[in-house]
mmCIF file of C-alpha atoms in Angstrom:
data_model
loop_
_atom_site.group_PDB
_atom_site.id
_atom_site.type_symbol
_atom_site.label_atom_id
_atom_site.label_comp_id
_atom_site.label_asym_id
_atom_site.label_seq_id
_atom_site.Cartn_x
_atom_site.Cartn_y
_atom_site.Cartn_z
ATOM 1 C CA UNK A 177 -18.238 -3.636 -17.143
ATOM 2 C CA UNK A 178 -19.078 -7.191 -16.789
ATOM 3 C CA UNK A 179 -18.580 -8.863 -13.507
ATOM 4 C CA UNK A 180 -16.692 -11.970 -14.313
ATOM 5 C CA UNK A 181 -13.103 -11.554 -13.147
ATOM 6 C CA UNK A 182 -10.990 -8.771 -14.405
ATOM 7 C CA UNK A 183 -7.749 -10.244 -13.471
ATOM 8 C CA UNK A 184 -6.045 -12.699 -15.574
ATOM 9 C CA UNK A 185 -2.769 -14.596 -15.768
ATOM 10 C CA UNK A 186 -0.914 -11.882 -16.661
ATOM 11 C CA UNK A 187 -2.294 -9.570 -13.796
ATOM 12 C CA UNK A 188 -1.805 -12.134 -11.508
ATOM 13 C CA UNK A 189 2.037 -12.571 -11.943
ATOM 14 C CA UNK A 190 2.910 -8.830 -11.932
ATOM 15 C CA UNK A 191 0.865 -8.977 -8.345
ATOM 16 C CA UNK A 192 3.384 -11.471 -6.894
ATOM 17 C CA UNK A 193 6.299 -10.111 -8.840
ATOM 18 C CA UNK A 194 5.913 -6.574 -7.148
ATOM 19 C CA UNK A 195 4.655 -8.122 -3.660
ATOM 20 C CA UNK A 196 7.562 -10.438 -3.494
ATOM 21 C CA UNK A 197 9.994 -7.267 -4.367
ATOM 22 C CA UNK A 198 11.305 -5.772 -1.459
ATOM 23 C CA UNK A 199 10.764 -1.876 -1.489
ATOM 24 C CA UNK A 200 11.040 -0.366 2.105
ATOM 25 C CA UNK A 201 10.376 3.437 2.619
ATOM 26 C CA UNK A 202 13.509 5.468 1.467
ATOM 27 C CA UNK A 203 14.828 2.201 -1.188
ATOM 28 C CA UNK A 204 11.916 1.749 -3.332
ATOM 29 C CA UNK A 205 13.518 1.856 -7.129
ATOM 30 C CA UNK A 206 13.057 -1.499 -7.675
ATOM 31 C CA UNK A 207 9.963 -1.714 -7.637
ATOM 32 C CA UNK A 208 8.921 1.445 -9.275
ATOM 33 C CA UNK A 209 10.764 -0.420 -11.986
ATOM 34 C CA UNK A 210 8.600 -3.275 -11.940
ATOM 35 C CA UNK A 211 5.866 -1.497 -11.830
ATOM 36 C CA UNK A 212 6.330 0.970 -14.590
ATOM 37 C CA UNK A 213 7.458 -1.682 -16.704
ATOM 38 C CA UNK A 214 4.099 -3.306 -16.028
ATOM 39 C CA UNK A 215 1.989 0.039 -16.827
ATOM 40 C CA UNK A 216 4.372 1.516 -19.483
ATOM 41 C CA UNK A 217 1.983 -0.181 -22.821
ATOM 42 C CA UNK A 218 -0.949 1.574 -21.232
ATOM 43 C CA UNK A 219 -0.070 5.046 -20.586
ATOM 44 C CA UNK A 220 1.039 7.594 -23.081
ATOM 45 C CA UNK A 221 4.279 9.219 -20.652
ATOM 46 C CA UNK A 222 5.990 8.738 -17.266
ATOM 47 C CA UNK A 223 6.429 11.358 -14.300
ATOM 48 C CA UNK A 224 9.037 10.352 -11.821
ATOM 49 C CA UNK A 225 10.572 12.899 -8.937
ATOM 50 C CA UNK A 226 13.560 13.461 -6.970
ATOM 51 C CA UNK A 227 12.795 10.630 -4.424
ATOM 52 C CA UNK A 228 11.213 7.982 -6.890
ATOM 53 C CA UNK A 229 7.362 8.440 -7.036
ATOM 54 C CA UNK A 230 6.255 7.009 -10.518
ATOM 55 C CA UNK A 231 3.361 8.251 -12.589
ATOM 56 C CA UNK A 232 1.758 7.177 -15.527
ATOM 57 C CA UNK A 233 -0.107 10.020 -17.540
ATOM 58 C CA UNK A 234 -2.794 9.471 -20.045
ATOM 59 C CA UNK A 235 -4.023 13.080 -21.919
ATOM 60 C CA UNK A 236 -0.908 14.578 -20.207
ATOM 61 C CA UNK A 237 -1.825 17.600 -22.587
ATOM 62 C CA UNK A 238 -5.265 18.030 -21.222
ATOM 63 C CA UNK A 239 -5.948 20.712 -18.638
ATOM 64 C CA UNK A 240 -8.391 18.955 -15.837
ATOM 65 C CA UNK A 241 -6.093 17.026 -13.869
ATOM 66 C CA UNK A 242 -7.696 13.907 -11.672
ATOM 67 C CA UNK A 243 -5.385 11.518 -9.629
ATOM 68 C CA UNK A 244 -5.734 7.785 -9.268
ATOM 69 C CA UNK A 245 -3.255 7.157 -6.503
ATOM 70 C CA UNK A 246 -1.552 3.846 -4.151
ATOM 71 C CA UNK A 247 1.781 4.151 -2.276
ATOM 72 C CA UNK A 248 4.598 1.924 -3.418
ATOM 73 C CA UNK A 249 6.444 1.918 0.407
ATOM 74 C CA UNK A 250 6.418 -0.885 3.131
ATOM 75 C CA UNK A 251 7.838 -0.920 6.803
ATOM 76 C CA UNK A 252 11.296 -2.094 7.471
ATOM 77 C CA UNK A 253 13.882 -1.811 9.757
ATOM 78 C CA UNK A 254 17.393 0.631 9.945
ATOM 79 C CA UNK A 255 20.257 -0.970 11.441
ATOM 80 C CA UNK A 256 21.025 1.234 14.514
ATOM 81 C CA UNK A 257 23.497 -0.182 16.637
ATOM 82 C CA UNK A 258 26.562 -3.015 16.211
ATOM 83 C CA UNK A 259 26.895 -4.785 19.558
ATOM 84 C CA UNK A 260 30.286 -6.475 20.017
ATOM 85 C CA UNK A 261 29.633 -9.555 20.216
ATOM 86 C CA UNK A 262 28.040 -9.313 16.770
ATOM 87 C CA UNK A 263 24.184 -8.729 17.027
ATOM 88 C CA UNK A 264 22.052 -5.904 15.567
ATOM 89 C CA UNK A 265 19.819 -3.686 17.034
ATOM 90 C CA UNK A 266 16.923 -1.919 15.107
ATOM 91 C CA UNK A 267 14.920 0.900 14.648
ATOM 92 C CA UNK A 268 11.350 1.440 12.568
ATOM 93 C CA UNK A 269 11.568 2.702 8.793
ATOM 94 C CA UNK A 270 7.414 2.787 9.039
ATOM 95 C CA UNK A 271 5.197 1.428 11.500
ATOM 96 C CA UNK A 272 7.184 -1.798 11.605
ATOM 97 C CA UNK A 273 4.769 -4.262 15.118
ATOM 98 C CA UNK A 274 7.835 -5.144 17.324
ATOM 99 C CA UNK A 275 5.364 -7.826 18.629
ATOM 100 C CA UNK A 276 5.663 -9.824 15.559
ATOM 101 C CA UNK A 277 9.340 -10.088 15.344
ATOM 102 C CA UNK A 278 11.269 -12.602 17.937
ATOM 103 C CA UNK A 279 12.061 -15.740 15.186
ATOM 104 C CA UNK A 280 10.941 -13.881 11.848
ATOM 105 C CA UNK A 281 13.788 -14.650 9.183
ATOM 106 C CA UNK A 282 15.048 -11.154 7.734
ATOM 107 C CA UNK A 283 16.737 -9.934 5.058
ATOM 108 C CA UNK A 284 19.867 -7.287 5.264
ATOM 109 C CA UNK A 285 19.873 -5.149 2.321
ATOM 110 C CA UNK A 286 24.081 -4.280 1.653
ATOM 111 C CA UNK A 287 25.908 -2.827 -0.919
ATOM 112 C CA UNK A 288 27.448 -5.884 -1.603
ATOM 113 C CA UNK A 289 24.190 -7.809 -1.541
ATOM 114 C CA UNK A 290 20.749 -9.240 0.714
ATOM 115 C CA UNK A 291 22.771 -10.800 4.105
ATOM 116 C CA UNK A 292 20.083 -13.342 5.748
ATOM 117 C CA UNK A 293 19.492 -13.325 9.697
ATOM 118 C CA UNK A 294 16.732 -13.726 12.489
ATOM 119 C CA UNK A 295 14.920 -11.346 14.860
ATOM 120 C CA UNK A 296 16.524 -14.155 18.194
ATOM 121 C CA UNK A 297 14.170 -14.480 21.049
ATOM 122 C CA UNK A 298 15.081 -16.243 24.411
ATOM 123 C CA UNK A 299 13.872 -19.791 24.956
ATOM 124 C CA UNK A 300 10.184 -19.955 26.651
ATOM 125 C CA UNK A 301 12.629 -22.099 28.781
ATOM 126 C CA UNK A 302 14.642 -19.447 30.118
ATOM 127 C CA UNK A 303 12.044 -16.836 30.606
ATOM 128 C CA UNK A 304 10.310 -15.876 34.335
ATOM 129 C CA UNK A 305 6.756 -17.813 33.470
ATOM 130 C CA UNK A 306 5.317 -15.858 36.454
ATOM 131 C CA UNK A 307 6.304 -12.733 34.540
ATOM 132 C CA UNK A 308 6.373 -12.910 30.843
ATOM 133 C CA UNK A 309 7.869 -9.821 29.833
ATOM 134 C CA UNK A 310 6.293 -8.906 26.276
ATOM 135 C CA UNK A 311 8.589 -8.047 23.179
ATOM 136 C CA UNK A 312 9.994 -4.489 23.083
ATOM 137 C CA UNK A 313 11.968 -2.597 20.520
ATOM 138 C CA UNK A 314 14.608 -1.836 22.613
ATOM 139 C CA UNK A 315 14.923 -6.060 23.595
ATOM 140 C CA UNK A 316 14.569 -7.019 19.844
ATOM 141 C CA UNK A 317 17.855 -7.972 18.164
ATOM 142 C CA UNK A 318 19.022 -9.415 14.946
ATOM 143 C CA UNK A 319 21.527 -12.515 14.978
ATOM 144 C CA UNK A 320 23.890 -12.846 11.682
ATOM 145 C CA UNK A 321 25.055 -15.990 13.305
ATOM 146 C CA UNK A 322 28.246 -13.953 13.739
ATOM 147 C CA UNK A 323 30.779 -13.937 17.113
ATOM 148 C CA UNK A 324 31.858 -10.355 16.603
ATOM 149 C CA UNK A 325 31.099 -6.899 15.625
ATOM 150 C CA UNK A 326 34.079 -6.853 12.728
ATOM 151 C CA UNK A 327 32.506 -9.969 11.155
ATOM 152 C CA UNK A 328 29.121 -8.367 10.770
ATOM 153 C CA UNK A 329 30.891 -5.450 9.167
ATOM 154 C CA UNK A 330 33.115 -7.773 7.150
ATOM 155 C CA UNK A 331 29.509 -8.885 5.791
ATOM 156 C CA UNK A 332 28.900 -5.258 4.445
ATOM 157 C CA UNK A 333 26.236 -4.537 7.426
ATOM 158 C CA UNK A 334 26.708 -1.074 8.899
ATOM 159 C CA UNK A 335 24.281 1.016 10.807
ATOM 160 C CA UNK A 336 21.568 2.588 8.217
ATOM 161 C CA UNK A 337 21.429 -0.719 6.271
ATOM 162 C CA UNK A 338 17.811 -1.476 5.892
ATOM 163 C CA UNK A 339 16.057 -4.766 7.211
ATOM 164 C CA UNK A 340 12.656 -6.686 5.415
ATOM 165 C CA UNK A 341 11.241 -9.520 6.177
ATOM 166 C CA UNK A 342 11.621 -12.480 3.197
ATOM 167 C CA UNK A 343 8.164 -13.936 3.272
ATOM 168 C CA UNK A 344 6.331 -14.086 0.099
ATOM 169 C CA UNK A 345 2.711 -14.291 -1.678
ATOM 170 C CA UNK A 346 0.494 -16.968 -1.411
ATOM 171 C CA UNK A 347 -3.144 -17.055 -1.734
ATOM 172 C CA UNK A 348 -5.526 -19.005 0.829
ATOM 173 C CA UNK A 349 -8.630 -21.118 0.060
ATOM 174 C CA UNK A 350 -8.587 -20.508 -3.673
ATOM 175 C CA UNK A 351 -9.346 -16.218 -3.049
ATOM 176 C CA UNK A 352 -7.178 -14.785 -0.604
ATOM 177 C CA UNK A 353 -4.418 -13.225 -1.255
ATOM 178 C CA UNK A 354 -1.924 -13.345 1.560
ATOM 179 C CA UNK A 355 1.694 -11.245 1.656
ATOM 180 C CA UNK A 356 3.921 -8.988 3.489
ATOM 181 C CA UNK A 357 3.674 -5.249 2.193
ATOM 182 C CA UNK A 358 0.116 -5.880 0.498
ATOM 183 C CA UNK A 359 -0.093 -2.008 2.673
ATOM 184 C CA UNK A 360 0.192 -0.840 0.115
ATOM 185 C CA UNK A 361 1.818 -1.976 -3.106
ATOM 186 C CA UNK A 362 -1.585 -3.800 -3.830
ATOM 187 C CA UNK A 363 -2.935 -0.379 -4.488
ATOM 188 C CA UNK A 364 -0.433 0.411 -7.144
ATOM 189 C CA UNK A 365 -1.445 -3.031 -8.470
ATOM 190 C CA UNK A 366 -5.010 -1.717 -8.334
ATOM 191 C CA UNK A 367 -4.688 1.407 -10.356
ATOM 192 C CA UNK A 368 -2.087 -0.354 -12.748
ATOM 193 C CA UNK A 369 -5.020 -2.595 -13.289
ATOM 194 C CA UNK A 370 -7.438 0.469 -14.065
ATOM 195 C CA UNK A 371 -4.691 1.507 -16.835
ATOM 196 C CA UNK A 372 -4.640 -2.004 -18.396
ATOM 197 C CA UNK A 373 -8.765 -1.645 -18.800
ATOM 198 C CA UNK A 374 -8.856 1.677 -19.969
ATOM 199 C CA UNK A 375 -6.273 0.776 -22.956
ATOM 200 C CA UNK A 376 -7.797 -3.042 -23.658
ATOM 201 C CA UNK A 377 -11.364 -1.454 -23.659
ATOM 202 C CA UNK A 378 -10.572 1.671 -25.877
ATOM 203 C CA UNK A 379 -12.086 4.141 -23.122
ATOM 204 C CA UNK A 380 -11.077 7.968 -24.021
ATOM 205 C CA UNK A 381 -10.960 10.257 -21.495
ATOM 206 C CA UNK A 382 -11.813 14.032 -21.580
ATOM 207 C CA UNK A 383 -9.027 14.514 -18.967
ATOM 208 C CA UNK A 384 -5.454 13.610 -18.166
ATOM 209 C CA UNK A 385 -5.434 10.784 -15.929
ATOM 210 C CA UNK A 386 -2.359 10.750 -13.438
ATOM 211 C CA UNK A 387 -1.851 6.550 -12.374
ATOM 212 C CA UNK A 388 0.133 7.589 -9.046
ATOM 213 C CA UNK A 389 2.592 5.182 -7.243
ATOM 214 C CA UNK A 390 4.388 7.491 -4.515
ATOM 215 C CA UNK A 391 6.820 6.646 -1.924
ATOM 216 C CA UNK A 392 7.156 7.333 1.495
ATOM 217 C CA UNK A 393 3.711 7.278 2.530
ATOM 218 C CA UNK A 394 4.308 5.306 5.617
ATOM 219 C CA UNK A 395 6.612 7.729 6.941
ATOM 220 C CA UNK A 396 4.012 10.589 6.575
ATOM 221 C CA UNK A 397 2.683 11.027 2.910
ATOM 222 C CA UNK A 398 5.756 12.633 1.965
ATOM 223 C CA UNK A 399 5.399 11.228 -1.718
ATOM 224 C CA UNK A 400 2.100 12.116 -1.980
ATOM 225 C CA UNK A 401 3.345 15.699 -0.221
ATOM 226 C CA UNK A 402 5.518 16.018 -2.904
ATOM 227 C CA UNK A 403 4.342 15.129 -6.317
ATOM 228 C CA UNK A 404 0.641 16.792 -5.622
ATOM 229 C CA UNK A 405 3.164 19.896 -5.879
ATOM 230 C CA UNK A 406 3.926 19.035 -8.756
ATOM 231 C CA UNK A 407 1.139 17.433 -11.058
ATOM 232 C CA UNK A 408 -1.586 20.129 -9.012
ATOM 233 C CA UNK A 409 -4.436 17.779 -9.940
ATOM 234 C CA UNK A 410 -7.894 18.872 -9.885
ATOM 235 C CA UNK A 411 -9.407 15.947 -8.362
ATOM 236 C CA UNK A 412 -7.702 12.909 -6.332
ATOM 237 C CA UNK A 413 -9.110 9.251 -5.950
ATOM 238 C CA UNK A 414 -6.620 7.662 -3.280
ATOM 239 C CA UNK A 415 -6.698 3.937 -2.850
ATOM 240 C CA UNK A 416 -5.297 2.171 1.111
ATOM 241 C CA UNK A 417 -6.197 -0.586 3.132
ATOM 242 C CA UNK A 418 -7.927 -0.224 5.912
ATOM 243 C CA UNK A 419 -8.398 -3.051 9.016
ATOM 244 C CA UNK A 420 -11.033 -6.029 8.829
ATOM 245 C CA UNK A 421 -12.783 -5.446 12.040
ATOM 246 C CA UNK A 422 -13.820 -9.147 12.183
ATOM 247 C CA UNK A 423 -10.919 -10.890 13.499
ATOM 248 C CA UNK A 424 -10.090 -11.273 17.645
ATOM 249 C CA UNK A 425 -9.075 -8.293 19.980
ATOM 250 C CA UNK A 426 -10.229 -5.834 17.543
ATOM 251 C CA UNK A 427 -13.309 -3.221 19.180
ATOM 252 C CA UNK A 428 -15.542 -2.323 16.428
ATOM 253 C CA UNK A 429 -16.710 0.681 18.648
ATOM 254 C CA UNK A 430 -13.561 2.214 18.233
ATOM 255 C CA UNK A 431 -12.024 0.785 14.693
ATOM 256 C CA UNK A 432 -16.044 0.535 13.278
ATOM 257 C CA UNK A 433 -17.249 -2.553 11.020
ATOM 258 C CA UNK A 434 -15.492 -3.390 7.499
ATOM 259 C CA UNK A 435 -14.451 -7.039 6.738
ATOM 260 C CA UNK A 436 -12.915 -8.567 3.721
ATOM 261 C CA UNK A 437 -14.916 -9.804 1.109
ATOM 262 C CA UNK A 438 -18.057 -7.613 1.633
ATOM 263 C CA UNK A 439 -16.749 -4.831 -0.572
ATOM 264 C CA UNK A 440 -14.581 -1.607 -1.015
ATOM 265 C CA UNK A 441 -14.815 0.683 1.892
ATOM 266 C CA UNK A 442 -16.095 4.390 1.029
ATOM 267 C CA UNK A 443 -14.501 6.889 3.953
ATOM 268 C CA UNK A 444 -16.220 9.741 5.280
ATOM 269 C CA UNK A 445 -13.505 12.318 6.739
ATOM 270 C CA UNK A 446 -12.912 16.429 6.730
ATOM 271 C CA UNK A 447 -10.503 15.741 3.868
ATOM 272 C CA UNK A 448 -13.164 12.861 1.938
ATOM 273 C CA UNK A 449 -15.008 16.212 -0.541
ATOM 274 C CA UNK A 450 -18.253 15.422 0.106
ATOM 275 C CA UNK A 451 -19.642 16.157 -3.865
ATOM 276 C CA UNK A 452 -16.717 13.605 -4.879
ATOM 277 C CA UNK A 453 -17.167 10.948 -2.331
ATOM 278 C CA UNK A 454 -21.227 10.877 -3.530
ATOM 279 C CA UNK A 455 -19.950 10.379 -6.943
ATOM 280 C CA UNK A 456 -18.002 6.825 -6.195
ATOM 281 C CA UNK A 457 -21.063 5.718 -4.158
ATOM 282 C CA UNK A 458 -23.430 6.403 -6.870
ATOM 283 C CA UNK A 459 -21.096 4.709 -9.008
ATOM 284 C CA UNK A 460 -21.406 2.019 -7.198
ATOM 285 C CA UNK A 461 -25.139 1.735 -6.387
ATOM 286 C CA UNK A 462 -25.535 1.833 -10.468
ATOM 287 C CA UNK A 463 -23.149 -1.046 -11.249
ATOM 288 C CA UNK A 464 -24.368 -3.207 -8.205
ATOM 289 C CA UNK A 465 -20.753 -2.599 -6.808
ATOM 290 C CA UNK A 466 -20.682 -3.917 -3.066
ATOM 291 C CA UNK A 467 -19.289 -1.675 -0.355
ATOM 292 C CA UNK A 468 -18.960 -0.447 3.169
ATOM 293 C CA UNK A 469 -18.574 2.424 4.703
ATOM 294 C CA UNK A 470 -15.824 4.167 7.305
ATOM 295 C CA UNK A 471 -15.586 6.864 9.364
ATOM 296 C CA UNK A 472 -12.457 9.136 10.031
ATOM 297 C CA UNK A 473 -11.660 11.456 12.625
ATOM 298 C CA UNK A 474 -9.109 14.113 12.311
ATOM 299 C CA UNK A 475 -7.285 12.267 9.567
ATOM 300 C CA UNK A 476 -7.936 9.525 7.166
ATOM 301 C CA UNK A 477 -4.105 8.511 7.851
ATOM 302 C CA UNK A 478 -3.689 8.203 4.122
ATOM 303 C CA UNK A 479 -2.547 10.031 1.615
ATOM 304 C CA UNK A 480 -5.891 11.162 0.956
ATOM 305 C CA UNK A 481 -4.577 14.025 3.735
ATOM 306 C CA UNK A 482 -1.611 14.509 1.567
ATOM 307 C CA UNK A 483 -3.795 15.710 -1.520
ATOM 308 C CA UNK A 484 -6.699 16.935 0.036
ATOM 309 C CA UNK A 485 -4.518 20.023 1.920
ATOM 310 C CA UNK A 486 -2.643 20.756 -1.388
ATOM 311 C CA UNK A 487 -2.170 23.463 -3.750
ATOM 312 C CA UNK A 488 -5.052 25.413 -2.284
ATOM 313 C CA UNK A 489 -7.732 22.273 -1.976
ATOM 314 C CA UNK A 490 -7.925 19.448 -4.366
ATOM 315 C CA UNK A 491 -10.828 17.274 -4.428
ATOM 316 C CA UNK A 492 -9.992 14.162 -3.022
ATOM 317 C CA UNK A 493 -11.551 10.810 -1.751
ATOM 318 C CA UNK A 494 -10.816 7.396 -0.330
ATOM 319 C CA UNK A 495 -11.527 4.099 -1.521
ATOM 320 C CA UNK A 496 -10.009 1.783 0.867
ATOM 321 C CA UNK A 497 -9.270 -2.103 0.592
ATOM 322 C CA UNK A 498 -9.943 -4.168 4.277
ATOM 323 C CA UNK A 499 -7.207 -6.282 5.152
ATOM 324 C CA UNK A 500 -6.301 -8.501 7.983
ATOM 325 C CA UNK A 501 -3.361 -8.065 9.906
ATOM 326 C CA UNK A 502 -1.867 -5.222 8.812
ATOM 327 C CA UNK A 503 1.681 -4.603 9.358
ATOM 328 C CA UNK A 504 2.550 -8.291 9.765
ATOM 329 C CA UNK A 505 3.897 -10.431 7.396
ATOM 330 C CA UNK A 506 0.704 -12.322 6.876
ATOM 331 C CA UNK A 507 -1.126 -9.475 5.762
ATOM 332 C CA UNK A 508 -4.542 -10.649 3.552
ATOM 333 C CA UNK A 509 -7.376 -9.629 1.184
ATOM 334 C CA UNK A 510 -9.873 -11.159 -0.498
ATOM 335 C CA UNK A 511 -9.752 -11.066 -4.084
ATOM 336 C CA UNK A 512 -13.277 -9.961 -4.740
ATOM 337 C CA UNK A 513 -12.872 -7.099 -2.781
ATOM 338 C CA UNK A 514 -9.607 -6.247 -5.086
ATOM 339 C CA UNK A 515 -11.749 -6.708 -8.042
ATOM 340 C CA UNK A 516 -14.489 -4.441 -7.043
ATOM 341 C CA UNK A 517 -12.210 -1.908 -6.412
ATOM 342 C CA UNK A 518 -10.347 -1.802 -9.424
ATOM 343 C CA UNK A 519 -14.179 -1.952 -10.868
ATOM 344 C CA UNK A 520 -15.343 1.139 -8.989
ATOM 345 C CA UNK A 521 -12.705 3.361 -9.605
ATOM 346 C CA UNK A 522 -12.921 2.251 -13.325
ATOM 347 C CA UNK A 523 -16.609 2.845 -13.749
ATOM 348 C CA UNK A 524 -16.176 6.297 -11.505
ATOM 349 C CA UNK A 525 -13.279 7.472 -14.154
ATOM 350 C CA UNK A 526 -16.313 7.046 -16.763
ATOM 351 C CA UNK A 527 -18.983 9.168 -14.969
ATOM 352 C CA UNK A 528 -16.277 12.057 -15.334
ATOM 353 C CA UNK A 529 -17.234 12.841 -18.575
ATOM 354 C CA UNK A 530 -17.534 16.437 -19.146
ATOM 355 C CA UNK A 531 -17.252 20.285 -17.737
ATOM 356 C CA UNK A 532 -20.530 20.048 -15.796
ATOM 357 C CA UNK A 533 -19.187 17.223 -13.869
ATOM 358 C CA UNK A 534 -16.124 19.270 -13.374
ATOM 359 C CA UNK A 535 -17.363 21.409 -11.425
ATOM 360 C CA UNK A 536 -19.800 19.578 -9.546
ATOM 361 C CA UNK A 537 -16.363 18.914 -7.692
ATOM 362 C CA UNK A 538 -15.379 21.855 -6.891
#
């Protein structure tokens, strides 16, 4: 594949279409639906489950099963308590940073519609300067600009109601791409972007391919969890994002050395099959495809875990995307690195050609 840019206008609009979207862990129909609707010309059928995972399945006849998988999900809030004087406090749908949220503008999500508020925060003023107490969960509140507890209700907001934040895509110095929820709905932009290539360049495939978008990953894989159950792939290719190392107060000792625009990031972890994760790096060194590598403890934290442990061992591996600032609202990649990944899984679906590669992954 040539490596002028792979993403055009069209791309480019579906990516802040489905960033802008809000689709918190436990609510994210909407946009599944943007996203299938985006991937439908390029596939050949749909999977969805019980709790809205969306796949796209090219050769769904053929026997050798291999996954190319992002999670749909981002952090958000759950109502969890009505004070009476009208305010809201919260608890995490995700791994939602507390520390970012005194004066971030939020949206409600209601039954009779999105009710706008604030995460309040007391006047530097007001506060003990000799001790600055830090932001806590259990001192973070939401203000409706309400007086009362039965107004709030009267506005359809009841305890369970989920809480995003509004802010939406922009892109920074001409190739960053800057967004809440880029963790991870930028991978099911990814591998809806492999789709679109395979169809526009007339690649066949001597396998089904399964173009995963699950839910609920960050409230423990469960998507993943679940639909590995039921398409019991042979081999998984799981894309994430994983931290740029670069930026302050980050100790590359612990969190290693990965930073945005230097490449994808190739894991090695127990669950990372080593036969399968030698295949994308060859891939890579052939078509002069940057990258960096990551190491992983126990876990990789992704649902690479989910996979990997399935249905008696599937082959799985992790091609991560570094990001700045995860779980914020300013969370950002570069846009090279989002084109070399969509180019290395690409080029690593083509070196999957055959039986004798099957089994090299076993």
């Amino acid at each position: 594949m040539s490596s002028k840019s792979i993403l055009n206008s069209s791309s480019l609009n579906f990516l802040e279409k489905y960033l802008n979207n809000a689709s918190p862990t436990g609510y994210e129909a909407g946009g599944q639906k943007i996203w299938m609707e985006y991937v439908k010309p390029y596939v050949d059928t749909f999977i969805t489950d019980t709790y809205g995972t969306a796949v796209g399945v090219i050769n769904p006849d053929a026997p050798y099963k291999v996954v190319i998988e992002g999670h749909s999900d981002e952090i958000s809030w759950y109502v969890n308590y009505i004070t009476d004087n009208g305010l809201l406090h919260v608890i995490r749908n995700g791994g939602s940073d507390h520390m970012i949220a005194p004066s971030k503008r939020v949206n409600i999500h209601t039954k009779q519609g999105v009710v706008k508020g604030v995460f309040g925060w007391p006047a530097i003023h007001t506060r003990n300067r000799g001790k600055e107490e830090p932001a806590k969960l259990e001192t973070n509140f939401i203000d409706l600009g309400c007086s009362n507890k039965e107004e709030v209700e009267k506005m359809g907001v009841h305890v369970g109601c989920v809480v995003t934040y509004p802010d939406e895509f922009m892109v920074l110095n001409d190739n960053k791409f800057v967004c809440r929820a880029i963790d991870n709905r930028i991978g099911g932009f990814m591998i809806a972007e492999v789709a679109r290539l395979l169809h526009q360049n007339k690649k066949k495939l001597p396998f089904g391919l399964y173009i995963t978008n699950s839910v609920q990953e960050e409230v423990g894989l469960r998507g993943a969890e679940m639909i590995t159950k039921t398409i019991r792939p042979n081999v998984a290719i799981v894309t994430d994002v994983c931290h740029d190392t670069t930026t302050p107060m980050i100790d590359k000792r612990i969190e290693g050395d990965t930073q945005i625009g230097k490449g994808p990031v190739i894991t090695y972890a127990p669950a990372v099959q080593n036969n399968l994760r030698e295949h994308i790096l060859d891939t890579a060194q052939h078509n002069n495809i940057p990258f960096q590598r990551l190491a992983s403890s126990r876990v990789t934290g992704t649902d690479t875990d989910a996979f990997a442990y399935s249905n008696g061992g599937v082959a799985s591996a992790l091609i991560s995307l570094p990001l700045r600032y995860m779980h914020t609202t300013v969370e950002m990649v570069h846009r090279d690195d989002v084109e070399n990944v969509i180019r290395l899984i690409y080029e690593t679906l083509q070196k999957i050609q055959n039986e004798e590669t099957f089994s090299y992954f076993k």
